Amino acid sequence: MANLFTLTLFISSCSSFRLPSPSRLTLTLHTLTPTSHEETLNHHSIVVNSFPEIVQKAVDDILLVTGEDSWQPSDLLSYPPKEGWKESNEGLSDELLVVLIGDMITEEALPTYQTLLNTFAGCSDPTGSSPTPWSQWSRGWTSEENRHGDLLNRFLFMNPERIDMRSVECTVQHLITSGFDPGADQDPYKGFIYTSFQERATKISHGNVGKLAKKVGAENLSRICAYIAGDEARHEIAYQGFCTEILERDPEGFIVSMGEVMRKGITMPAEMMQDGHNKNLYQEFSSVAQDLGVYTAFDYADIAAHLVRIWNLEKLTGLKGEADKEREFICKLPDRYRKLAERSEKKKEKGRTNVGPKDAKVMEKTFKWIKKRS
């Protein structure tokens, strides 16, 4: 399929970015164990600034050329729409549009995410145009991500018969105003562990929306999702690469940080989504996404397994006490997540079996984003 080919193409172009080998993961940078949060941040700041050449390589090799030579939303959507536009999207279900809108709202809250990046100790852009590698990465990443919300927003705007854009826009404003806290605590270790997970989750979500769109003949939307998923794939490689470098230099600090992140759970960027009316909007959006198979608890488990594998944590040796216990805990998480997902799925199936016609209306979810069909 076209979207899978695009993903493969993007990922292949980033293959020169270094990932860990088992022998390199046992290297240790011996440092004093930090005793306070401030000391931890200072130590972690020193570590993330010990590999500027790696960050610069990510800027040069993973981020695309800016401007004329990079793809732009106008390359994929033109206005007024071409003949057959409306007909090509008629097969999109209300449920799939809900997920697409939720993904678009998440992407449009980009100012919050750049703000978050600039809270990571040692990785900020102090002037707004600093030439440091971390500052270049933050601005370059943001410039690429900015296209995603623009593109999805434009697609939805071009479907006025189905989408209430004012309601969607109000939700975007609410989300940006509400903010977002993934629990990184200004710690770059925790921040990059989070982004390593989240970029992969976003790639999966956009990719699956594209697959579902393709099945109902919405080829243009499928292509749009493939481009966005391709960006997320490249960004995922960069953040996982940054974590690899941290792991080499401070394995115990990295593992303890990862244990803290995984114990808290990965907070989705749109968790505080609301439209001023429905306080359970995010939960209902998330439920629709799971029912469609766009992003599920099984995906969560698979991403955890991927990170354990990509950082070779099962074979990581030389850790002391608490850190080694955390490593064992982290390595067991994917199986635990899968068991929880399977248990949840069985309960859901049982619930569907016991639902009668009178209960069906109670279970319906209403989204102001979607116009009622006449």
mmCIF file of C-alpha atoms in Angstrom, residues 4-372:
data_model
loop_
_atom_site.group_PDB
_atom_site.id
_atom_site.type_symbol
_atom_site.label_atom_id
_atom_site.label_comp_id
_atom_site.label_asym_id
_atom_site.label_seq_id
_atom_site.Cartn_x
_atom_site.Cartn_y
_atom_site.Cartn_z
ATOM 1 C CA LEU A 4 3.456 1.674 3.900
ATOM 2 C CA PHE A 5 5.790 2.392 1.004
ATOM 3 C CA THR A 6 6.098 6.013 2.095
ATOM 4 C CA LEU A 7 6.928 4.989 5.666
ATOM 5 C CA THR A 8 9.573 2.582 4.439
ATOM 6 C CA LEU A 9 11.073 5.283 2.247
ATOM 7 C CA PHE A 10 11.281 7.807 5.083
ATOM 8 C CA ILE A 11 12.738 5.314 7.567
ATOM 9 C CA SER A 12 15.313 4.051 5.091
ATOM 10 C CA SER A 13 16.536 7.605 4.518
ATOM 11 C CA CYS A 14 17.359 7.858 8.246
ATOM 12 C CA SER A 15 19.242 4.576 8.520
ATOM 13 C CA SER A 16 22.606 6.299 9.069
ATOM 14 C CA PHE A 17 21.529 7.558 12.499
ATOM 15 C CA ARG A 18 23.271 5.453 15.150
ATOM 16 C CA LEU A 19 21.395 2.932 17.237
ATOM 17 C CA PRO A 20 22.925 0.826 20.015
ATOM 18 C CA SER A 21 24.802 -2.428 19.690
ATOM 19 C CA PRO A 22 24.916 -4.837 22.664
ATOM 20 C CA SER A 23 28.627 -4.241 23.291
ATOM 21 C CA ARG A 24 28.268 -0.461 23.436
ATOM 22 C CA LEU A 25 25.451 -0.577 25.980
ATOM 23 C CA THR A 26 27.745 -1.810 28.754
ATOM 24 C CA LEU A 27 29.890 1.352 28.689
ATOM 25 C CA THR A 28 29.483 3.392 31.863
ATOM 26 C CA LEU A 29 30.227 7.008 32.752
ATOM 27 C CA HIS A 30 31.062 6.925 36.485
ATOM 28 C CA THR A 31 29.615 9.954 38.241
ATOM 29 C CA LEU A 32 28.471 10.903 41.729
ATOM 30 C CA THR A 33 24.878 9.895 42.398
ATOM 31 C CA PRO A 34 22.719 13.052 42.544
ATOM 32 C CA THR A 35 20.950 13.557 45.889
ATOM 33 C CA SER A 36 18.309 16.165 45.017
ATOM 34 C CA HIS A 37 16.072 17.016 42.069
ATOM 35 C CA GLU A 38 18.158 20.107 41.293
ATOM 36 C CA GLU A 39 21.384 18.086 41.356
ATOM 37 C CA THR A 40 19.756 15.443 39.151
ATOM 38 C CA LEU A 41 18.743 18.088 36.597
ATOM 39 C CA ASN A 42 22.261 19.566 36.608
ATOM 40 C CA HIS A 43 23.800 16.135 36.119
ATOM 41 C CA HIS A 44 21.380 15.200 33.348
ATOM 42 C CA SER A 45 21.971 18.566 31.672
ATOM 43 C CA ILE A 46 25.714 17.872 31.597
ATOM 44 C CA VAL A 47 25.126 14.429 30.080
ATOM 45 C CA VAL A 48 22.784 15.608 27.286
ATOM 46 C CA ASN A 49 25.282 18.306 26.369
ATOM 47 C CA SER A 50 28.126 15.801 26.072
ATOM 48 C CA PHE A 51 27.079 14.667 22.565
ATOM 49 C CA PRO A 52 26.427 17.857 20.541
ATOM 50 C CA GLU A 53 27.732 16.189 17.383
ATOM 51 C CA ILE A 54 24.989 13.548 17.629
ATOM 52 C CA VAL A 55 22.294 16.190 18.017
ATOM 53 C CA GLN A 56 23.734 18.140 15.089
ATOM 54 C CA LYS A 57 23.752 14.951 13.019
ATOM 55 C CA ALA A 58 20.051 14.509 13.782
ATOM 56 C CA VAL A 59 19.419 18.097 12.668
ATOM 57 C CA ASP A 60 21.384 17.574 9.448
ATOM 58 C CA ASP A 61 20.371 14.001 8.562
ATOM 59 C CA ILE A 62 16.905 13.419 10.029
ATOM 60 C CA LEU A 63 15.160 16.761 9.662
ATOM 61 C CA LEU A 64 14.200 17.573 6.088
ATOM 62 C CA VAL A 65 15.435 20.586 4.159
ATOM 63 C CA THR A 66 13.294 23.584 5.086
ATOM 64 C CA GLY A 67 11.273 25.566 2.565
ATOM 65 C CA GLU A 68 11.034 24.955 -1.162
ATOM 66 C CA ASP A 69 12.617 21.502 -1.082
ATOM 67 C CA SER A 70 10.351 20.053 1.643
ATOM 68 C CA TRP A 71 6.757 18.934 1.295
ATOM 69 C CA GLN A 72 4.061 21.446 2.207
ATOM 70 C CA PRO A 73 0.313 21.035 2.811
ATOM 71 C CA SER A 74 -0.438 22.699 -0.531
ATOM 72 C CA ASP A 75 1.369 19.848 -2.310
ATOM 73 C CA LEU A 76 -1.266 17.427 -1.033
ATOM 74 C CA LEU A 77 -4.416 19.551 -1.002
ATOM 75 C CA SER A 78 -5.557 22.236 -3.417
ATOM 76 C CA TYR A 79 -8.505 24.616 -3.112
ATOM 77 C CA PRO A 80 -11.020 24.583 -4.600
ATOM 78 C CA PRO A 81 -11.000 20.773 -4.460
ATOM 79 C CA LYS A 82 -10.689 18.779 -7.645
ATOM 80 C CA GLU A 83 -13.625 17.063 -9.292
ATOM 81 C CA GLY A 84 -14.727 13.947 -7.419
ATOM 82 C CA TRP A 85 -13.393 15.220 -4.084
ATOM 83 C CA LYS A 86 -16.672 14.939 -2.200
ATOM 84 C CA GLU A 87 -17.456 11.502 -3.617
ATOM 85 C CA SER A 88 -14.016 10.149 -2.699
ATOM 86 C CA ASN A 89 -14.612 10.935 0.985
ATOM 87 C CA GLU A 90 -18.202 9.740 1.277
ATOM 88 C CA GLY A 91 -17.060 6.358 2.565
ATOM 89 C CA LEU A 92 -15.446 7.890 5.649
ATOM 90 C CA SER A 93 -17.533 6.922 8.667
ATOM 91 C CA ASP A 94 -18.416 9.392 11.403
ATOM 92 C CA GLU A 95 -16.256 7.323 13.759
ATOM 93 C CA LEU A 96 -13.191 7.604 11.545
ATOM 94 C CA LEU A 97 -13.768 11.349 11.177
ATOM 95 C CA VAL A 98 -13.928 11.671 14.969
ATOM 96 C CA VAL A 99 -10.510 10.031 15.255
ATOM 97 C CA LEU A 100 -9.115 12.163 12.430
ATOM 98 C CA ILE A 101 -10.402 15.314 14.134
ATOM 99 C CA GLY A 102 -8.938 14.221 17.483
ATOM 100 C CA ASP A 103 -5.575 13.618 15.798
ATOM 101 C CA MET A 104 -5.768 17.015 14.096
ATOM 102 C CA ILE A 105 -6.579 18.777 17.396
ATOM 103 C CA THR A 106 -3.623 17.030 19.010
ATOM 104 C CA GLU A 107 -1.320 18.223 16.217
ATOM 105 C CA GLU A 108 -2.675 21.779 16.401
ATOM 106 C CA ALA A 109 -1.645 22.036 20.062
ATOM 107 C CA LEU A 110 1.975 22.219 18.863
ATOM 108 C CA PRO A 111 2.813 25.441 20.793
ATOM 109 C CA THR A 112 2.388 23.454 24.003
ATOM 110 C CA TYR A 113 4.855 20.796 22.860
ATOM 111 C CA GLN A 114 7.564 23.267 21.853
ATOM 112 C CA THR A 115 7.111 24.938 25.222
ATOM 113 C CA LEU A 116 7.624 21.526 26.838
ATOM 114 C CA LEU A 117 10.860 20.894 24.898
ATOM 115 C CA ASN A 118 12.225 24.203 26.152
ATOM 116 C CA THR A 119 11.686 23.161 29.775
ATOM 117 C CA PHE A 120 14.158 20.268 29.510
ATOM 118 C CA ALA A 121 17.326 21.151 31.433
ATOM 119 C CA GLY A 122 20.221 21.786 29.061
ATOM 120 C CA CYS A 123 18.065 21.594 25.915
ATOM 121 C CA SER A 124 16.317 24.957 25.862
ATOM 122 C CA ASP A 125 16.464 27.664 23.222
ATOM 123 C CA PRO A 126 17.346 30.626 25.488
ATOM 124 C CA THR A 127 17.095 33.393 22.886
ATOM 125 C CA GLY A 128 14.560 31.966 20.449
ATOM 126 C CA SER A 129 17.184 31.811 17.700
ATOM 127 C CA SER A 130 20.122 30.197 19.481
ATOM 128 C CA PRO A 131 22.621 28.367 17.193
ATOM 129 C CA THR A 132 23.172 25.450 19.604
ATOM 130 C CA PRO A 133 22.352 21.956 18.264
ATOM 131 C CA TRP A 134 19.551 21.454 20.792
ATOM 132 C CA SER A 135 17.983 24.799 19.835
ATOM 133 C CA GLN A 136 18.227 23.937 16.155
ATOM 134 C CA TRP A 137 16.579 20.598 16.824
ATOM 135 C CA SER A 138 13.718 22.158 18.792
ATOM 136 C CA ARG A 139 12.919 24.710 16.083
ATOM 137 C CA GLY A 140 13.422 22.285 13.195
ATOM 138 C CA TRP A 141 11.258 19.608 14.788
ATOM 139 C CA THR A 142 8.558 22.192 15.447
ATOM 140 C CA SER A 143 8.647 23.495 11.876
ATOM 141 C CA GLU A 144 8.077 19.978 10.524
ATOM 142 C CA GLU A 145 5.351 19.143 13.014
ATOM 143 C CA ASN A 146 3.593 22.427 12.207
ATOM 144 C CA ARG A 147 2.676 21.072 8.769
ATOM 145 C CA HIS A 148 0.645 18.226 10.266
ATOM 146 C CA GLY A 149 -2.019 20.325 11.930
ATOM 147 C CA ASP A 150 -2.156 22.673 8.933
ATOM 148 C CA LEU A 151 -2.696 19.781 6.530
ATOM 149 C CA LEU A 152 -5.347 17.953 8.562
ATOM 150 C CA ASN A 153 -7.107 21.233 9.349
ATOM 151 C CA ARG A 154 -7.315 22.002 5.649
ATOM 152 C CA PHE A 155 -8.681 18.557 4.839
ATOM 153 C CA LEU A 156 -11.442 18.935 7.425
ATOM 154 C CA PHE A 157 -12.229 22.496 6.302
ATOM 155 C CA MET A 158 -12.798 21.159 2.795
ATOM 156 C CA ASN A 159 -15.537 18.852 4.112
ATOM 157 C CA PRO A 160 -18.070 21.419 5.446
ATOM 158 C CA GLU A 161 -21.028 19.088 4.912
ATOM 159 C CA ARG A 162 -19.687 16.708 7.570
ATOM 160 C CA ILE A 163 -17.515 18.815 9.894
ATOM 161 C CA ASP A 164 -18.450 21.647 12.270
ATOM 162 C CA MET A 165 -15.156 23.523 12.035
ATOM 163 C CA ARG A 166 -16.061 26.140 14.642
ATOM 164 C CA SER A 167 -16.556 23.428 17.255
ATOM 165 C CA VAL A 168 -13.243 21.858 16.235
ATOM 166 C CA GLU A 169 -11.454 25.215 16.476
ATOM 167 C CA CYS A 170 -12.917 25.854 19.938
ATOM 168 C CA THR A 171 -11.564 22.481 21.065
ATOM 169 C CA VAL A 172 -8.089 23.358 19.769
ATOM 170 C CA GLN A 173 -8.119 26.622 21.705
ATOM 171 C CA HIS A 174 -9.288 24.873 24.875
ATOM 172 C CA LEU A 175 -6.501 22.288 24.575
ATOM 173 C CA ILE A 176 -3.738 24.853 24.105
ATOM 174 C CA THR A 177 -5.121 26.918 26.980
ATOM 175 C CA SER A 178 -5.305 23.854 29.255
ATOM 176 C CA GLY A 179 -1.699 22.899 28.538
ATOM 177 C CA PHE A 180 -0.006 19.549 28.888
ATOM 178 C CA ASP A 181 2.184 17.918 31.542
ATOM 179 C CA PRO A 182 3.665 14.481 30.765
ATOM 180 C CA GLY A 183 5.469 14.431 34.111
ATOM 181 C CA ALA A 184 8.958 15.122 32.760
ATOM 182 C CA ASP A 185 9.755 17.495 35.648
ATOM 183 C CA GLN A 186 12.191 19.471 33.434
ATOM 184 C CA ASP A 187 14.293 16.318 33.159
ATOM 185 C CA PRO A 188 15.667 15.690 29.626
ATOM 186 C CA TYR A 189 16.025 11.957 30.334
ATOM 187 C CA LYS A 190 12.327 11.643 31.143
ATOM 188 C CA GLY A 191 11.422 14.027 28.332
ATOM 189 C CA PHE A 192 13.222 12.050 25.638
ATOM 190 C CA ILE A 193 11.953 8.721 26.962
ATOM 191 C CA TYR A 194 8.454 10.171 26.697
ATOM 192 C CA THR A 195 8.982 11.504 23.151
ATOM 193 C CA SER A 196 10.540 8.190 22.072
ATOM 194 C CA PHE A 197 7.299 6.496 23.077
ATOM 195 C CA GLN A 198 4.913 9.202 21.916
ATOM 196 C CA GLU A 199 6.368 9.720 18.421
ATOM 197 C CA ARG A 200 5.953 6.013 17.738
ATOM 198 C CA ALA A 201 2.386 6.087 19.087
ATOM 199 C CA THR A 202 1.544 9.042 16.841
ATOM 200 C CA LYS A 203 3.081 7.294 13.842
ATOM 201 C CA ILE A 204 0.932 4.237 14.506
ATOM 202 C CA SER A 205 -2.233 6.305 14.915
ATOM 203 C CA HIS A 206 -1.797 8.299 11.701
ATOM 204 C CA GLY A 207 -0.734 5.194 9.801
ATOM 205 C CA ASN A 208 -3.814 3.249 10.873
ATOM 206 C CA VAL A 209 -6.165 6.114 10.002
ATOM 207 C CA GLY A 210 -4.560 6.124 6.554
ATOM 208 C CA LYS A 211 -5.108 2.393 6.141
ATOM 209 C CA LEU A 212 -8.780 2.689 7.092
ATOM 210 C CA ALA A 213 -9.212 5.624 4.709
ATOM 211 C CA LYS A 214 -7.676 3.631 1.880
ATOM 212 C CA LYS A 215 -10.103 0.758 2.478
ATOM 213 C CA VAL A 216 -13.091 3.033 1.787
ATOM 214 C CA GLY A 217 -11.534 4.689 -1.253
ATOM 215 C CA ALA A 218 -10.345 7.946 0.371
ATOM 216 C CA GLU A 219 -6.981 7.793 -1.396
ATOM 217 C CA ASN A 220 -6.101 11.428 -0.774
ATOM 218 C CA LEU A 221 -6.567 11.130 2.996
ATOM 219 C CA SER A 222 -4.559 7.916 2.978
ATOM 220 C CA ARG A 223 -1.693 9.757 1.271
ATOM 221 C CA ILE A 224 -1.940 12.646 3.751
ATOM 222 C CA CYS A 225 -1.702 10.280 6.715
ATOM 223 C CA ALA A 226 1.284 8.524 5.130
ATOM 224 C CA TYR A 227 3.217 11.784 4.854
ATOM 225 C CA ILE A 228 2.492 12.694 8.470
ATOM 226 C CA ALA A 229 3.333 9.197 9.713
ATOM 227 C CA GLY A 230 6.583 9.407 7.747
ATOM 228 C CA ASP A 231 7.587 12.547 9.649
ATOM 229 C CA GLU A 232 6.737 10.897 12.967
ATOM 230 C CA ALA A 233 8.858 7.876 12.001
ATOM 231 C CA ARG A 234 11.911 10.061 11.421
ATOM 232 C CA HIS A 235 11.377 11.978 14.646
ATOM 233 C CA GLU A 236 10.991 8.712 16.542
ATOM 234 C CA ILE A 237 14.386 7.578 15.290
ATOM 235 C CA ALA A 238 15.986 10.819 16.504
ATOM 236 C CA TYR A 239 14.538 10.728 20.008
ATOM 237 C CA GLN A 240 15.375 7.064 20.451
ATOM 238 C CA GLY A 241 18.897 7.882 19.253
ATOM 239 C CA PHE A 242 19.246 10.642 21.854
ATOM 240 C CA CYS A 243 18.222 8.129 24.521
ATOM 241 C CA THR A 244 20.812 5.681 23.235
ATOM 242 C CA GLU A 245 23.540 8.262 23.822
ATOM 243 C CA ILE A 246 22.251 8.984 27.340
ATOM 244 C CA LEU A 247 22.109 5.263 28.086
ATOM 245 C CA GLU A 248 25.746 4.829 27.050
ATOM 246 C CA ARG A 249 26.940 7.656 29.270
ATOM 247 C CA ASP A 250 24.685 7.246 32.304
ATOM 248 C CA PRO A 251 22.960 3.843 32.219
ATOM 249 C CA GLU A 252 21.839 3.866 35.842
ATOM 250 C CA GLY A 253 20.412 7.371 35.656
ATOM 251 C CA PHE A 254 18.608 6.548 32.418
ATOM 252 C CA ILE A 255 17.078 3.307 33.726
ATOM 253 C CA VAL A 256 15.868 4.923 36.960
ATOM 254 C CA SER A 257 14.296 7.738 34.920
ATOM 255 C CA MET A 258 12.635 5.287 32.552
ATOM 256 C CA GLY A 259 11.241 3.342 35.490
ATOM 257 C CA GLU A 260 9.693 6.534 36.864
ATOM 258 C CA VAL A 261 8.203 7.442 33.476
ATOM 259 C CA MET A 262 6.686 4.001 32.924
ATOM 260 C CA ARG A 263 5.294 3.778 36.462
ATOM 261 C CA LYS A 264 3.439 7.061 35.924
ATOM 262 C CA GLY A 265 2.264 5.906 32.508
ATOM 263 C CA ILE A 266 2.537 7.685 29.186
ATOM 264 C CA THR A 267 0.126 10.616 29.231
ATOM 265 C CA MET A 268 -1.375 11.276 25.817
ATOM 266 C CA PRO A 269 -0.839 14.868 24.582
ATOM 267 C CA ALA A 270 -4.587 15.464 24.147
ATOM 268 C CA GLU A 271 -5.594 14.128 27.553
ATOM 269 C CA MET A 272 -6.937 17.557 28.611
ATOM 270 C CA MET A 273 -9.032 17.880 25.448
ATOM 271 C CA GLN A 274 -12.461 19.439 25.970
ATOM 272 C CA ASP A 275 -14.886 21.520 23.954
ATOM 273 C CA GLY A 276 -16.497 23.521 26.750
ATOM 274 C CA HIS A 277 -19.465 21.137 26.893
ATOM 275 C CA ASN A 278 -18.328 17.530 27.206
ATOM 276 C CA LYS A 279 -15.990 16.919 30.157
ATOM 277 C CA ASN A 280 -15.398 13.344 28.994
ATOM 278 C CA LEU A 281 -14.462 14.320 25.448
ATOM 279 C CA TYR A 282 -10.965 12.823 25.498
ATOM 280 C CA GLN A 283 -12.153 9.542 27.026
ATOM 281 C CA GLU A 284 -14.883 9.222 24.393
ATOM 282 C CA PHE A 285 -12.497 10.103 21.551
ATOM 283 C CA SER A 286 -9.985 7.565 22.881
ATOM 284 C CA SER A 287 -12.717 4.921 23.113
ATOM 285 C CA VAL A 288 -13.666 5.433 19.457
ATOM 286 C CA ALA A 289 -9.994 5.191 18.429
ATOM 287 C CA GLN A 290 -9.652 1.896 20.299
ATOM 288 C CA ASP A 291 -12.863 0.476 18.843
ATOM 289 C CA LEU A 292 -11.605 1.227 15.326
ATOM 290 C CA GLY A 293 -8.191 -0.271 16.096
ATOM 291 C CA VAL A 294 -6.419 3.032 15.394
ATOM 292 C CA TYR A 295 -4.567 3.107 18.705
ATOM 293 C CA THR A 296 -5.168 0.451 21.342
ATOM 294 C CA ALA A 297 -3.825 -0.952 24.589
ATOM 295 C CA PHE A 298 -2.072 -3.587 22.482
ATOM 296 C CA ASP A 299 -0.202 -0.822 20.658
ATOM 297 C CA TYR A 300 0.871 0.580 24.037
ATOM 298 C CA ALA A 301 2.286 -2.820 24.972
ATOM 299 C CA ASP A 302 4.023 -3.202 21.597
ATOM 300 C CA ILE A 303 5.694 0.213 21.922
ATOM 301 C CA ALA A 304 6.991 -0.667 25.389
ATOM 302 C CA ALA A 305 8.399 -3.912 23.953
ATOM 303 C CA HIS A 306 9.969 -2.002 21.061
ATOM 304 C CA LEU A 307 11.818 0.352 23.434
ATOM 305 C CA VAL A 308 13.092 -2.541 25.538
ATOM 306 C CA ARG A 309 14.356 -4.150 22.347
ATOM 307 C CA ILE A 310 15.810 -1.063 20.626
ATOM 308 C CA TRP A 311 17.822 -0.144 23.750
ATOM 309 C CA ASN A 312 18.694 -3.803 24.384
ATOM 310 C CA LEU A 313 17.652 -3.494 28.024
ATOM 311 C CA GLU A 314 17.337 -7.221 28.623
ATOM 312 C CA LYS A 315 21.082 -7.617 28.008
ATOM 313 C CA LEU A 316 22.184 -4.450 29.790
ATOM 314 C CA THR A 317 24.711 -5.384 32.485
ATOM 315 C CA GLY A 318 26.731 -3.705 35.216
ATOM 316 C CA LEU A 319 23.860 -1.883 36.909
ATOM 317 C CA LYS A 320 23.757 -1.535 40.673
ATOM 318 C CA GLY A 321 20.925 -2.262 43.119
ATOM 319 C CA GLU A 322 17.931 -0.017 42.400
ATOM 320 C CA ALA A 323 18.819 0.495 38.736
ATOM 321 C CA ASP A 324 19.002 -3.230 37.992
ATOM 322 C CA LYS A 325 15.675 -3.808 39.754
ATOM 323 C CA GLU A 326 14.162 -1.049 37.616
ATOM 324 C CA ARG A 327 15.603 -2.646 34.491
ATOM 325 C CA GLU A 328 13.941 -5.958 35.391
ATOM 326 C CA PHE A 329 10.673 -4.129 36.087
ATOM 327 C CA ILE A 330 10.803 -2.326 32.725
ATOM 328 C CA CYS A 331 11.568 -5.526 30.804
ATOM 329 C CA LYS A 332 8.509 -7.244 32.307
ATOM 330 C CA LEU A 333 6.131 -4.400 31.473
ATOM 331 C CA PRO A 334 5.259 -5.352 27.868
ATOM 332 C CA ASP A 335 3.892 -8.748 28.944
ATOM 333 C CA ARG A 336 1.958 -7.140 31.791
ATOM 334 C CA TYR A 337 0.468 -4.571 29.432
ATOM 335 C CA ARG A 338 -0.572 -7.277 26.964
ATOM 336 C CA LYS A 339 -2.295 -9.294 29.686
ATOM 337 C CA LEU A 340 -4.169 -6.175 30.816
ATOM 338 C CA ALA A 341 -5.131 -5.422 27.210
ATOM 339 C CA GLU A 342 -6.393 -8.976 26.692
ATOM 340 C CA ARG A 343 -8.396 -8.821 29.916
ATOM 341 C CA SER A 344 -9.912 -5.496 28.919
ATOM 342 C CA GLU A 345 -10.780 -6.822 25.465
ATOM 343 C CA LYS A 346 -12.580 -9.832 26.954
ATOM 344 C CA LYS A 347 -14.640 -7.551 29.226
ATOM 345 C CA LYS A 348 -15.494 -5.352 26.262
ATOM 346 C CA GLU A 349 -16.606 -8.348 24.195
ATOM 347 C CA LYS A 350 -18.750 -9.551 27.077
ATOM 348 C CA GLY A 351 -20.278 -6.086 27.370
ATOM 349 C CA ARG A 352 -21.144 -6.031 23.671
ATOM 350 C CA THR A 353 -22.862 -9.423 23.993
ATOM 351 C CA ASN A 354 -25.041 -8.212 26.858
ATOM 352 C CA VAL A 355 -26.160 -4.964 25.216
ATOM 353 C CA GLY A 356 -29.777 -4.949 24.089
ATOM 354 C CA PRO A 357 -31.516 -2.529 21.688
ATOM 355 C CA LYS A 358 -32.633 -0.282 24.552
ATOM 356 C CA ASP A 359 -29.087 0.042 25.848
ATOM 357 C CA ALA A 360 -27.588 0.947 22.492
ATOM 358 C CA LYS A 361 -28.696 4.588 22.607
ATOM 359 C CA VAL A 362 -27.143 5.028 26.050
ATOM 360 C CA MET A 363 -23.806 3.861 24.688
ATOM 361 C CA GLU A 364 -23.830 6.277 21.755
ATOM 362 C CA LYS A 365 -21.286 9.054 21.955
ATOM 363 C CA THR A 366 -22.089 12.482 20.575
ATOM 364 C CA PHE A 367 -19.429 14.798 19.215
ATOM 365 C CA LYS A 368 -20.217 18.413 18.360
ATOM 366 C CA TRP A 369 -17.482 18.196 15.706
ATOM 367 C CA ILE A 370 -19.652 16.018 13.467
ATOM 368 C CA LYS A 371 -22.731 17.429 11.750
ATOM 369 C CA LYS A 372 -25.841 15.245 11.784
#
